[in-house]
Tab-separated table of C-alpha atoms in Angstrom:
chain	number	residue	atom	x	y	z
A	3	MET	CA	-12.534	26.043	0.012
A	4	GLY	CA	-15.571	23.748	-0.119
A	5	ILE	CA	-16.119	20.820	-2.439
A	6	GLU	CA	-17.992	21.552	-5.666
A	7	PHE	CA	-18.893	18.283	-7.325
A	8	ASN	CA	-17.854	17.661	-10.918
A	9	PRO	CA	-20.235	15.112	-12.514
A	10	ASN	CA	-18.033	14.998	-15.634
A	11	LEU	CA	-15.464	13.034	-13.649
A	12	LEU	CA	-17.971	10.222	-13.351
A	13	TRP	CA	-17.651	9.473	-17.072
A	14	TYR	CA	-13.964	8.709	-16.618
A	15	VAL	CA	-14.744	6.401	-13.708
A	16	ILE	CA	-17.497	4.669	-15.695
A	17	GLY	CA	-15.352	4.405	-18.827
A	18	TYR	CA	-12.472	2.834	-16.990
A	19	GLY	CA	-14.821	0.610	-15.002
A	20	VAL	CA	-16.362	-0.743	-18.210
A	21	PHE	CA	-12.891	-1.310	-19.654
A	22	MET	CA	-11.826	-3.272	-16.575
A	23	ILE	CA	-14.953	-5.406	-16.636
A	24	ILE	CA	-14.502	-6.232	-20.343
A	25	LEU	CA	-10.803	-7.040	-19.818
A	26	GLY	CA	-11.679	-9.165	-16.795
A	27	ILE	CA	-14.291	-11.115	-18.749
A	28	VAL	CA	-11.894	-11.697	-21.658
A	29	TYR	CA	-9.177	-13.103	-19.398
A	30	SER	CA	-11.686	-15.096	-17.353
A	31	LYS	CA	-12.202	-17.263	-20.456
A	32	LYS	CA	-8.703	-18.622	-19.871
A	33	VAL	CA	-9.615	-19.984	-16.435
A	34	SER	CA	-10.207	-23.717	-16.360
A	35	THR	CA	-8.422	-24.861	-13.179
A	36	SER	CA	-7.740	-23.577	-9.673
A	37	ASP	CA	-4.124	-23.034	-10.714
A	38	ASP	CA	-5.363	-20.591	-13.363
A	39	PHE	CA	-7.758	-18.880	-10.963
A	40	ILE	CA	-5.362	-18.470	-8.035
A	41	LEU	CA	-1.880	-18.356	-9.622
A	42	ALA	CA	-2.761	-17.310	-13.203
A	43	GLY	CA	-1.346	-20.625	-14.423
A	44	LYS	CA	2.108	-19.472	-13.220
A	45	SER	CA	2.351	-17.507	-16.448
A	46	LEU	CA	2.986	-13.917	-15.340
A	47	GLY	CA	5.751	-12.153	-17.271
A	48	PRO	CA	7.899	-9.332	-15.818
A	49	VAL	CA	5.725	-6.409	-17.003
A	50	VAL	CA	2.422	-7.848	-15.786
A	51	LEU	CA	4.072	-9.026	-12.554
A	52	MET	CA	5.517	-5.566	-11.983
A	53	GLY	CA	2.124	-3.971	-12.501
A	54	THR	CA	0.114	-6.399	-10.391
A	55	LEU	CA	2.578	-6.168	-7.467
A	56	LEU	CA	2.413	-2.364	-7.543
A	57	ALA	CA	-1.345	-2.111	-8.024
A	58	THR	CA	-2.075	-4.618	-5.267
A	59	TRP	CA	0.207	-2.924	-2.757
A	60	VAL	CA	-0.556	0.704	-3.629
A	61	GLY	CA	-4.350	0.618	-3.307
A	62	SER	CA	-6.855	2.442	-1.153
A	63	GLY	CA	-4.433	2.101	1.736
A	64	THR	CA	-2.162	4.544	-0.114
A	65	VAL	CA	-4.547	6.904	-1.917
A	66	THR	CA	-7.083	7.250	0.928
A	67	GLY	CA	-5.157	5.972	3.984
A	68	GLY	CA	-1.390	5.691	4.543
A	69	PRO	CA	0.625	8.578	3.061
A	70	ASN	CA	-2.574	10.364	2.010
A	71	SER	CA	-4.110	10.537	5.495
A	72	LEU	CA	-0.736	11.018	7.220
A	73	ALA	CA	0.127	14.016	5.027
A	74	PHE	CA	-3.272	15.622	5.536
A	75	SER	CA	-3.579	14.974	9.278
A	76	TYR	CA	-0.005	14.995	10.615
A	77	GLY	CA	2.479	16.432	8.149
A	78	LEU	CA	4.458	16.068	4.932
A	79	TRP	CA	7.639	14.260	5.937
A	80	PRO	CA	6.101	11.333	7.846
A	81	ALA	CA	3.984	10.727	4.738
A	82	VAL	CA	6.906	10.960	2.300
A	83	GLY	CA	8.954	8.638	4.504
A	84	TYR	CA	6.099	6.136	4.456
A	85	VAL	CA	7.772	4.678	1.364
A	86	LEU	CA	10.680	3.332	3.464
A	87	PRO	CA	8.966	0.324	5.104
A	88	SER	CA	7.660	-0.703	1.684
A	89	LEU	CA	11.114	-0.546	0.112
A	90	ILE	CA	12.654	-2.554	2.957
A	91	GLY	CA	9.913	-5.164	2.689
A	92	ILE	CA	10.254	-5.512	-1.085
A	93	ILE	CA	14.026	-6.013	-0.835
A	94	VAL	CA	13.560	-8.783	1.748
A	95	LEU	CA	10.969	-10.494	-0.474
A	96	ILE	CA	13.381	-10.350	-3.421
A	97	LEU	CA	16.030	-12.083	-1.304
A	98	ILE	CA	13.717	-14.981	-0.391
A	99	SER	CA	11.717	-15.084	-3.652
A	100	SER	CA	13.354	-18.315	-4.873
A	101	LYS	CA	12.376	-20.103	-1.663
A	102	ILE	CA	8.818	-18.794	-1.973
A	103	ARG	CA	8.513	-20.115	-5.540
A	104	ASN	CA	9.980	-23.479	-4.590
A	105	TYR	CA	7.296	-24.045	-1.968
A	106	GLY	CA	4.672	-23.940	-4.748
A	107	LYS	CA	1.747	-23.455	-2.348
A	108	TYR	CA	-1.531	-21.610	-2.960
A	109	THR	CA	-1.729	-20.033	0.506
A	110	ILE	CA	0.453	-18.878	3.381
A	111	SER	CA	-1.402	-21.329	5.619
A	112	GLU	CA	-0.109	-24.236	3.506
A	113	ILE	CA	3.469	-23.005	3.943
A	114	LEU	CA	3.010	-22.687	7.707
A	115	GLU	CA	1.469	-26.165	7.896
A	116	VAL	CA	4.623	-27.723	6.443
A	117	LYS	CA	6.680	-26.239	9.299
A	118	TYR	CA	4.261	-25.989	12.229
A	119	GLY	CA	1.472	-28.498	11.580
A	120	LYS	CA	-2.276	-28.442	10.948
A	121	PHE	CA	-3.214	-26.218	13.887
A	122	ALA	CA	-0.950	-23.480	12.543
A	123	SER	CA	-2.644	-23.787	9.155
A	124	ILE	CA	-6.114	-23.291	10.630
A	125	ALA	CA	-4.950	-20.416	12.847
A	126	ALA	CA	-3.282	-18.721	9.883
A	127	ALA	CA	-6.408	-19.032	7.752
A	128	ILE	CA	-8.500	-17.363	10.468
A	129	ILE	CA	-5.930	-14.582	10.967
A	130	ILE	CA	-5.691	-13.892	7.240
A	131	ILE	CA	-9.465	-13.713	6.894
A	132	LEU	CA	-9.681	-11.300	9.872
A	133	ALA	CA	-7.063	-9.026	8.345
A	134	TYR	CA	-7.959	-9.246	4.665
A	135	VAL	CA	-11.685	-8.691	5.124
A	136	GLY	CA	-10.740	-5.512	6.984
A	137	ILE	CA	-8.465	-4.415	4.130
A	138	VAL	CA	-11.208	-5.096	1.572
A	139	SER	CA	-13.674	-3.005	3.590
A	140	TYR	CA	-11.770	0.242	3.146
A	141	GLN	CA	-11.381	-0.385	-0.574
A	142	PHE	CA	-15.198	-0.240	-0.701
A	143	LYS	CA	-15.142	3.036	1.209
A	144	GLY	CA	-12.507	4.457	-1.136
A	145	ILE	CA	-14.884	3.979	-4.059
A	146	GLY	CA	-17.553	5.671	-1.927
A	147	PHE	CA	-15.319	8.747	-1.612
A	148	ILE	CA	-14.721	8.818	-5.362
A	149	LEU	CA	-18.407	8.639	-6.258
A	150	HIS	CA	-19.196	11.279	-3.634
A	151	VAL	CA	-16.718	13.717	-5.174
A	152	SER	CA	-17.789	13.046	-8.747
A	153	THR	CA	-21.562	12.813	-8.303
A	154	GLY	CA	-22.488	14.140	-4.888
A	155	VAL	CA	-24.079	10.842	-3.832
A	156	SER	CA	-23.521	9.971	-0.185
A	157	VAL	CA	-20.340	8.122	0.744
A	158	GLU	CA	-22.533	5.312	2.077
A	159	THR	CA	-24.301	4.830	-1.269
A	160	GLY	CA	-21.006	5.028	-3.136
A	161	THR	CA	-19.550	2.412	-0.802
A	162	ILE	CA	-22.347	-0.020	-1.710
A	163	ILE	CA	-21.692	0.529	-5.426
A	164	GLY	CA	-17.966	0.002	-4.873
A	165	ALA	CA	-18.627	-3.249	-3.040
A	166	VAL	CA	-20.710	-4.584	-5.921
A	167	ILE	CA	-18.040	-3.737	-8.533
A	168	ILE	CA	-15.144	-5.220	-6.549
A	169	ILE	CA	-17.016	-8.402	-5.658
A	170	PHE	CA	-18.068	-8.950	-9.279
A	171	LEU	CA	-14.567	-8.538	-10.719
A	172	ALA	CA	-12.997	-10.782	-8.071
A	173	THR	CA	-15.569	-13.504	-8.753
A	174	ILE	CA	-15.395	-13.795	-12.536
A	175	GLY	CA	-11.752	-14.555	-13.248
A	176	GLY	CA	-9.483	-14.653	-10.194
A	177	LEU	CA	-5.808	-13.734	-10.630
A	178	MET	CA	-5.931	-14.590	-14.346
A	179	SER	CA	-8.143	-11.541	-14.933
A	180	VAL	CA	-6.996	-9.433	-11.964
A	181	ALA	CA	-3.288	-9.378	-12.942
A	182	PRO	CA	-3.676	-7.790	-16.421
A	183	THR	CA	-6.091	-5.141	-15.114
A	184	ASP	CA	-3.628	-4.531	-12.268
A	185	ALA	CA	-0.804	-3.942	-14.720
A	186	PHE	CA	-2.743	-1.459	-16.817
A	187	SER	CA	-3.941	0.341	-13.690
A	188	ALA	CA	-0.420	0.612	-12.285
A	189	PHE	CA	0.950	2.400	-15.317
A	190	LEU	CA	-2.102	4.674	-15.450
A	191	ILE	CA	-1.784	5.751	-11.814
A	192	VAL	CA	1.925	6.560	-12.144
A	193	ILE	CA	1.274	8.733	-15.211
A	194	GLY	CA	-1.779	10.367	-13.617
A	195	LEU	CA	0.049	11.291	-10.411
A	196	ILE	CA	3.110	12.682	-12.180
A	197	VAL	CA	0.999	14.874	-14.473
A	198	ALA	CA	-1.365	16.056	-11.731
A	199	VAL	CA	1.034	17.072	-8.967
A	200	PRO	CA	2.438	20.316	-10.504
A	201	MET	CA	-1.084	21.428	-11.449
A	202	ILE	CA	-2.357	20.911	-7.911
A	203	ILE	CA	0.566	22.814	-6.406
A	204	SER	CA	-0.043	25.632	-8.888
A	205	PHE	CA	-3.738	25.815	-7.975
A	206	GLY	CA	-2.766	26.069	-4.304
A	207	GLY	CA	-0.792	29.228	-5.131
A	208	GLY	CA	2.620	27.610	-5.241
A	209	TRP	CA	4.562	25.679	-2.633
A	210	ASN	CA	5.173	28.688	-0.375
A	211	GLU	CA	1.448	29.475	-0.207
A	212	ILE	CA	0.618	25.858	0.562
A	213	THR	CA	3.161	25.549	3.383
A	214	ALA	CA	1.957	28.851	4.860
A	215	ALA	CA	-1.642	27.594	4.974
A	216	VAL	CA	-1.010	24.417	7.018
A	217	PRO	CA	-0.100	24.130	10.718
A	218	SER	CA	3.586	24.928	11.211
A	219	GLU	CA	4.297	21.625	12.976
A	220	HIS	CA	3.233	19.763	9.812
A	221	LEU	CA	6.611	20.686	8.324
A	222	ASN	CA	8.608	19.068	11.129
A	223	LEU	CA	10.505	15.851	10.471
A	224	LEU	CA	7.882	13.837	12.372
A	225	GLY	CA	5.086	16.287	11.661
A	226	SER	CA	2.776	16.466	14.678
A	227	LEU	CA	3.483	12.831	15.594
A	228	THR	CA	5.411	11.637	18.637
A	229	PRO	CA	8.200	9.118	17.975
A	230	LEU	CA	5.988	6.278	19.253
A	231	GLN	CA	3.083	7.342	17.040
A	232	PHE	CA	5.474	7.578	14.094
A	233	LEU	CA	6.709	4.004	14.622
A	234	GLY	CA	3.124	2.899	15.203
A	235	PHE	CA	2.262	3.849	11.629
A	236	TYR	CA	5.425	2.470	10.006
A	237	ILE	CA	5.856	-0.917	11.701
A	238	PRO	CA	2.468	-2.392	10.642
A	239	VAL	CA	3.165	-1.600	6.970
A	240	LEU	CA	6.523	-3.354	7.013
A	241	PHE	CA	5.232	-6.468	8.751
A	242	LEU	CA	2.158	-6.765	6.547
A	243	LEU	CA	4.288	-6.607	3.394
A	244	LEU	CA	6.848	-9.103	4.674
A	245	GLY	CA	4.151	-11.734	5.086
A	246	ASP	CA	1.449	-10.597	2.659
A	247	GLN	CA	-0.144	-13.639	1.021
A	248	ASN	CA	-1.022	-11.591	-2.070
A	249	MET	CA	2.632	-10.891	-2.726
A	250	TYR	CA	3.661	-14.492	-2.107
A	251	GLN	CA	0.965	-15.683	-4.531
A	252	ARG	CA	2.115	-13.240	-7.211
A	253	ILE	CA	5.732	-14.275	-6.780
A	254	SER	CA	4.630	-17.909	-7.112
A	255	ALA	CA	2.597	-16.982	-10.218
A	256	SER	CA	5.623	-15.623	-12.112
A	257	LYS	CA	7.244	-17.663	-14.875
A	258	ASN	CA	10.643	-18.035	-13.189
A	259	ASP	CA	13.057	-16.483	-10.686
A	260	ARG	CA	14.457	-14.022	-13.211
A	261	THR	CA	10.958	-12.764	-14.006
A	262	THR	CA	10.298	-12.358	-10.281
A	263	LYS	CA	13.377	-10.234	-9.716
A	264	ILE	CA	12.726	-7.974	-12.739
A	265	GLY	CA	9.089	-7.534	-11.724
A	266	ALA	CA	10.038	-6.745	-8.127
A	267	MET	CA	12.594	-4.135	-9.223
A	268	GLY	CA	9.868	-2.423	-11.241
A	269	TRP	CA	7.676	-2.601	-8.145
A	270	ILE	CA	10.371	-0.727	-6.202
A	271	VAL	CA	10.534	2.030	-8.805
A	272	GLY	CA	6.742	2.372	-8.913
A	273	THR	CA	6.440	2.511	-5.125
A	274	PHE	CA	9.272	5.030	-4.872
A	275	LEU	CA	7.397	7.295	-7.308
A	276	THR	CA	3.808	6.929	-6.144
A	277	THR	CA	4.068	7.130	-2.339
A	278	PRO	CA	5.883	10.506	-2.085
A	279	ILE	CA	3.721	12.023	-4.864
A	280	VAL	CA	0.541	10.971	-3.054
A	281	ALA	CA	1.961	12.573	0.101
A	282	VAL	CA	2.665	15.882	-1.691
A	283	ILE	CA	-0.798	15.970	-3.259
A	284	ALA	CA	-2.569	15.219	0.048
A	285	PHE	CA	-0.417	17.793	1.855
A	286	SER	CA	-1.442	20.362	-0.762
A	287	ALA	CA	-5.076	19.328	-0.279
A	288	ARG	CA	-4.805	20.318	3.396
A	289	ALA	CA	-4.263	23.909	2.262
A	290	ILE	CA	-6.983	23.805	-0.404
A	291	PHE	CA	-9.667	21.766	1.453
A	292	PRO	CA	-8.839	22.105	5.171
A	293	ASP	CA	-12.166	20.729	6.451
A	294	ILE	CA	-12.705	17.538	4.445
A	295	ASN	CA	-12.391	13.922	5.579
A	296	PRO	CA	-8.633	13.073	5.456
A	297	GLY	CA	-9.390	9.988	3.371
A	298	MET	CA	-10.728	12.241	0.597
A	299	ALA	CA	-7.638	14.484	0.347
A	300	LEU	CA	-6.113	13.204	-2.893
A	301	ILE	CA	-9.490	12.441	-4.479
A	302	ALA	CA	-10.768	15.981	-3.799
A	303	THR	CA	-7.859	17.543	-5.705
A	304	THR	CA	-9.253	16.107	-8.951
A	305	LEU	CA	-11.843	18.912	-8.726
A	306	VAL	CA	-9.293	21.735	-8.998
A	307	ILE	CA	-7.317	20.632	-12.060
A	308	PRO	CA	-8.468	20.417	-15.706
A	309	THR	CA	-11.239	17.849	-16.062
A	310	PHE	CA	-9.253	15.666	-18.444
A	311	ILE	CA	-6.317	15.373	-16.022
A	312	GLY	CA	-8.635	15.080	-13.038
A	313	GLY	CA	-10.565	12.375	-14.843
A	314	LEU	CA	-7.364	10.505	-15.669
A	315	LEU	CA	-6.262	10.688	-12.049
A	316	ILE	CA	-9.600	9.693	-10.540
A	317	ALA	CA	-9.894	6.790	-12.995
A	318	ALA	CA	-6.419	5.643	-11.990
A	319	VAL	CA	-7.235	5.929	-8.297
A	320	THR	CA	-10.437	3.959	-8.888
A	321	ALA	CA	-8.433	1.295	-10.677
A	322	PHE	CA	-5.954	0.933	-7.825
A	323	ILE	CA	-8.699	0.655	-5.245
A	324	VAL	CA	-10.685	-1.879	-7.273
A	325	THR	CA	-7.712	-4.091	-8.086
A	326	THR	CA	-6.507	-4.103	-4.477
A	327	GLY	CA	-9.994	-4.995	-3.284
A	328	ASN	CA	-10.170	-7.799	-5.857
A	329	SER	CA	-6.841	-9.220	-4.788
A	330	TYR	CA	-7.455	-9.291	-1.041
A	331	LEU	CA	-10.976	-10.634	-1.460
A	332	LEU	CA	-9.708	-13.397	-3.738
A	333	SER	CA	-6.874	-14.202	-1.358
A	334	ALA	CA	-9.117	-14.477	1.717
A	335	SER	CA	-11.530	-16.721	-0.186
A	336	THR	CA	-8.675	-18.953	-1.286
A	337	ASN	CA	-7.735	-19.505	2.343
A	338	VAL	CA	-11.198	-20.693	3.307
A	339	THR	CA	-11.359	-23.017	0.297
A	340	TYR	CA	-7.960	-24.693	0.588
A	341	ASP	CA	-7.255	-24.479	4.311
A	342	ILE	CA	-10.700	-25.232	5.717
A	343	TYR	CA	-13.172	-26.529	3.072
A	344	GLY	CA	-10.735	-28.761	1.173
A	345	LYS	CA	-9.119	-30.218	4.310
A	346	TYR	CA	-11.929	-30.567	6.808
A	347	ILE	CA	-15.337	-30.159	5.145
A	348	ASN	CA	-14.952	-31.922	1.799
A	349	ARG	CA	-11.628	-33.751	1.703
A	350	ASN	CA	-12.522	-35.443	-1.584
A	351	ALA	CA	-13.443	-32.187	-3.336
A	352	THR	CA	-12.386	-32.061	-6.969
A	353	ASP	CA	-10.505	-29.129	-8.416
A	354	LYS	CA	-13.740	-27.936	-10.063
A	355	GLN	CA	-15.645	-28.102	-6.785
A	356	LYS	CA	-12.983	-26.039	-5.050
A	357	LEU	CA	-13.109	-23.471	-7.835
A	358	ILE	CA	-16.904	-23.197	-7.563
A	359	PHE	CA	-16.733	-22.964	-3.763
A	360	THR	CA	-14.189	-20.119	-4.010
A	361	LYS	CA	-16.433	-18.180	-6.390
A	362	ILE	CA	-19.425	-18.626	-4.081
A	363	LEU	CA	-17.402	-17.542	-1.057
A	364	ILE	CA	-16.126	-14.281	-2.549
A	365	PRO	CA	-19.523	-12.488	-2.336
A	366	ILE	CA	-20.076	-13.777	1.216
A	367	LEU	CA	-16.767	-12.368	2.467
A	368	GLY	CA	-17.450	-9.202	0.465
A	369	ILE	CA	-20.686	-8.635	2.387
A	370	ILE	CA	-18.875	-9.143	5.699
A	371	ALA	CA	-16.257	-6.590	4.589
A	372	PHE	CA	-19.004	-4.097	3.774
A	373	VAL	CA	-20.503	-4.499	7.255
A	374	LEU	CA	-17.078	-3.721	8.762
A	375	THR	CA	-17.056	-0.258	7.142
A	376	THR	CA	-19.615	0.876	9.727
A	377	TYR	CA	-17.466	-0.039	12.746
A	378	PHE	CA	-14.299	2.030	12.254
A	379	PRO	CA	-14.064	5.848	12.468
A	380	SER	CA	-11.589	6.272	9.603
A	381	ILE	CA	-9.776	4.421	6.846
A	382	LEU	CA	-6.468	4.930	8.668
A	383	ALA	CA	-7.893	3.289	11.810
A	384	ILE	CA	-9.093	0.128	10.079
A	385	GLN	CA	-5.910	0.048	7.993
A	386	MET	CA	-3.675	-0.015	11.070
A	387	TYR	CA	-5.869	-2.657	12.755
A	388	SER	CA	-5.812	-4.950	9.702
A	389	TYR	CA	-2.085	-4.541	9.112
A	390	THR	CA	-1.253	-5.241	12.755
A	391	VAL	CA	-3.439	-8.350	13.084
A	392	TYR	CA	-1.623	-9.801	10.091
A	393	GLY	CA	1.845	-8.456	10.875
A	394	ALA	CA	1.832	-9.838	14.421
A	395	GLY	CA	-0.099	-13.049	13.807
A	396	ILE	CA	1.510	-14.241	10.577
A	397	THR	CA	4.733	-12.500	9.572
A	398	PRO	CA	7.228	-13.466	12.331
A	399	ALA	CA	6.302	-17.168	12.140
A	400	LEU	CA	6.255	-17.087	8.332
A	401	LEU	CA	9.638	-15.393	7.896
A	402	ALA	CA	11.155	-17.885	10.312
A	403	VAL	CA	10.206	-20.673	7.882
A	404	PHE	CA	12.548	-19.142	5.280
A	405	ILE	CA	15.344	-17.631	7.363
A	406	TRP	CA	15.472	-19.671	10.606
A	407	PRO	CA	15.240	-23.405	9.824
A	408	SER	CA	15.671	-24.407	13.488
A	409	VAL	CA	12.503	-22.621	14.663
A	410	THR	CA	10.228	-25.071	16.464
A	411	LYS	CA	6.595	-25.967	15.975
A	412	GLN	CA	5.640	-24.951	19.514
A	413	ALA	CA	7.290	-21.536	19.198
A	414	GLY	CA	5.671	-20.807	15.835
A	415	ILE	CA	2.154	-21.599	17.048
A	416	ALA	CA	2.620	-19.659	20.302
A	417	SER	CA	3.933	-16.641	18.366
A	418	MET	CA	0.884	-16.617	16.081
A	419	ILE	CA	-1.616	-16.902	18.933
A	420	LEU	CA	-0.017	-14.319	21.214
A	421	GLY	CA	0.523	-11.921	18.306
A	422	VAL	CA	-3.185	-11.862	17.469
A	423	VAL	CA	-4.470	-11.949	21.043
A	424	SER	CA	-2.234	-9.061	22.156
A	425	THR	CA	-3.341	-7.030	19.119
A	426	LEU	CA	-7.039	-7.561	19.816
A	427	VAL	CA	-6.657	-6.892	23.556
A	428	TRP	CA	-4.716	-3.661	22.958
A	429	GLU	CA	-7.236	-2.503	20.350
A	430	PHE	CA	-10.141	-3.387	22.680
A	431	MET	CA	-8.490	-1.268	25.397
A	432	GLY	CA	-8.471	1.672	22.969
A	433	ASN	CA	-4.701	1.805	22.359
A	434	PRO	CA	-3.660	3.050	25.844
A	435	PHE	CA	-1.276	6.030	26.000
A	436	GLY	CA	-1.848	6.565	22.271
A	437	VAL	CA	0.472	3.641	21.449
A	438	ASN	CA	-0.429	1.674	18.331
A	439	SER	CA	-1.052	-2.009	19.019
A	440	ALA	CA	1.738	-2.929	16.571
A	441	LEU	CA	4.345	-1.640	19.024
A	442	ILE	CA	3.057	-4.107	21.613
A	443	SER	CA	1.954	-7.175	19.682
A	444	ILE	CA	4.743	-7.512	17.076
A	445	PRO	CA	7.565	-7.468	19.678
A	446	ILE	CA	5.560	-9.992	21.736
A	447	ALA	CA	5.234	-12.260	18.676
A	448	ILE	CA	8.954	-12.047	17.858
A	449	LEU	CA	10.117	-12.603	21.451
A	450	THR	CA	7.728	-15.549	21.790
A	451	LEU	CA	9.203	-17.071	18.637
A	452	ILE	CA	12.791	-16.693	19.860
A	453	ILE	CA	12.296	-17.640	23.510
A	454	GLY	CA	9.873	-20.427	22.623
A	455	THR	CA	12.319	-21.980	20.164
A	456	ILE	CA	15.201	-21.870	22.637
A	457	ALA	CA	13.067	-23.307	25.435
A	458	SER	CA	11.477	-26.079	23.375
A	459	ARG	CA	14.778	-27.093	21.775
A	460	ASN	CA	16.447	-27.330	25.201
A	461	LYS	CA	13.556	-29.425	26.451
A	462	LEU	CA	13.955	-31.852	23.557
A	463	GLN	CA	17.709	-32.281	24.101
A	464	PRO	CA	18.616	-35.409	26.100
A	465	THR	CA	20.049	-34.785	29.545
A	466	ALA	CA	23.577	-35.915	30.299
A	467	ASN	CA	24.123	-38.917	32.573
């Protein structure tokens, strides 16, 4: 079946977009300090925290990449199981949430500086910008897919429009305005997915008809993936989440530890619902639209269900993509402001100057993210690159701060450098043997951390007479 555009869906996208902009402007009035802009004044309650954690994590990477693209391209069960690394990561973050809050830092780089020194802070800022700008870029493209399906405009034109919307919302109010729109979007997407999935299966002729229309290997436990390919998709997700600055900032922005734990439990429930449902919908789309771009699988199904439900779903998907783009763009800009501008360019910058600099920087990084959309063949490709750069360069050294107090400065810095370098080298080589760079670079980063700590600690110990 080919795609027949439904312009009526655009009204739902526009309506929700206007609502988000108005809500963002209203909450932006509450921003007066950097603490308000970056950590929402540490005022997030459990419901808003729950929503913003879910909406930030389950963005375009889920509804156009991740379980969506895996289900369409490789099979159902690898996509359904894609929820597991997220659940493991969330549980670990819950266990160390009190330590995260006690650090009271704006950025991951500031946390790493306390343990590993200034060089680690600068390296972390560069790594985060490399990864987060990549993540923002496929949020832009996700909006391009949505506008293509609803209006017929080219994906390229839709991507430009998406970039403008995301950049504007990130600039006006920071986390103070992003968090409430996140929360509303999270509840909308969960409702939209639950309502839509039985309708989509019905349109496909029922589950038996759908499974008969896809390649037989797509029903295997690993789908059409080899075990190494399977791990190559799962490992980057886990290691991004374990060190994701957005999540650390949201945990720090909550009112107290109890609020954090309640919000994170709601995040678990939301993730457990949304990821498998997205997988089922995208798997069904393979039977209904076998020749479309994998990134458009879930979005295309809004054309085959009643317009009201399709509009609700496409508005919710738009919301998730926009809020995720806002969050990562804001986070990357924060790094430049506090880890580079405030420390090395203008050490005497006032809080107001830092706030202004952050708002100016957001559009600049947004433009760089847009340029990146032209360099990767698919959303899944840029997603895995971005996740791995971050997961190898940041996460092992960061987790060691909280769970391995004896880790040394030398080992932490070496782990960060080798994690990133090995990722970039493996990607530049084209992922030899079909092995994702995460399976090379993350073990290298972890082993460097362990061996480096043992070696440097032994070197520092006095020798016996």
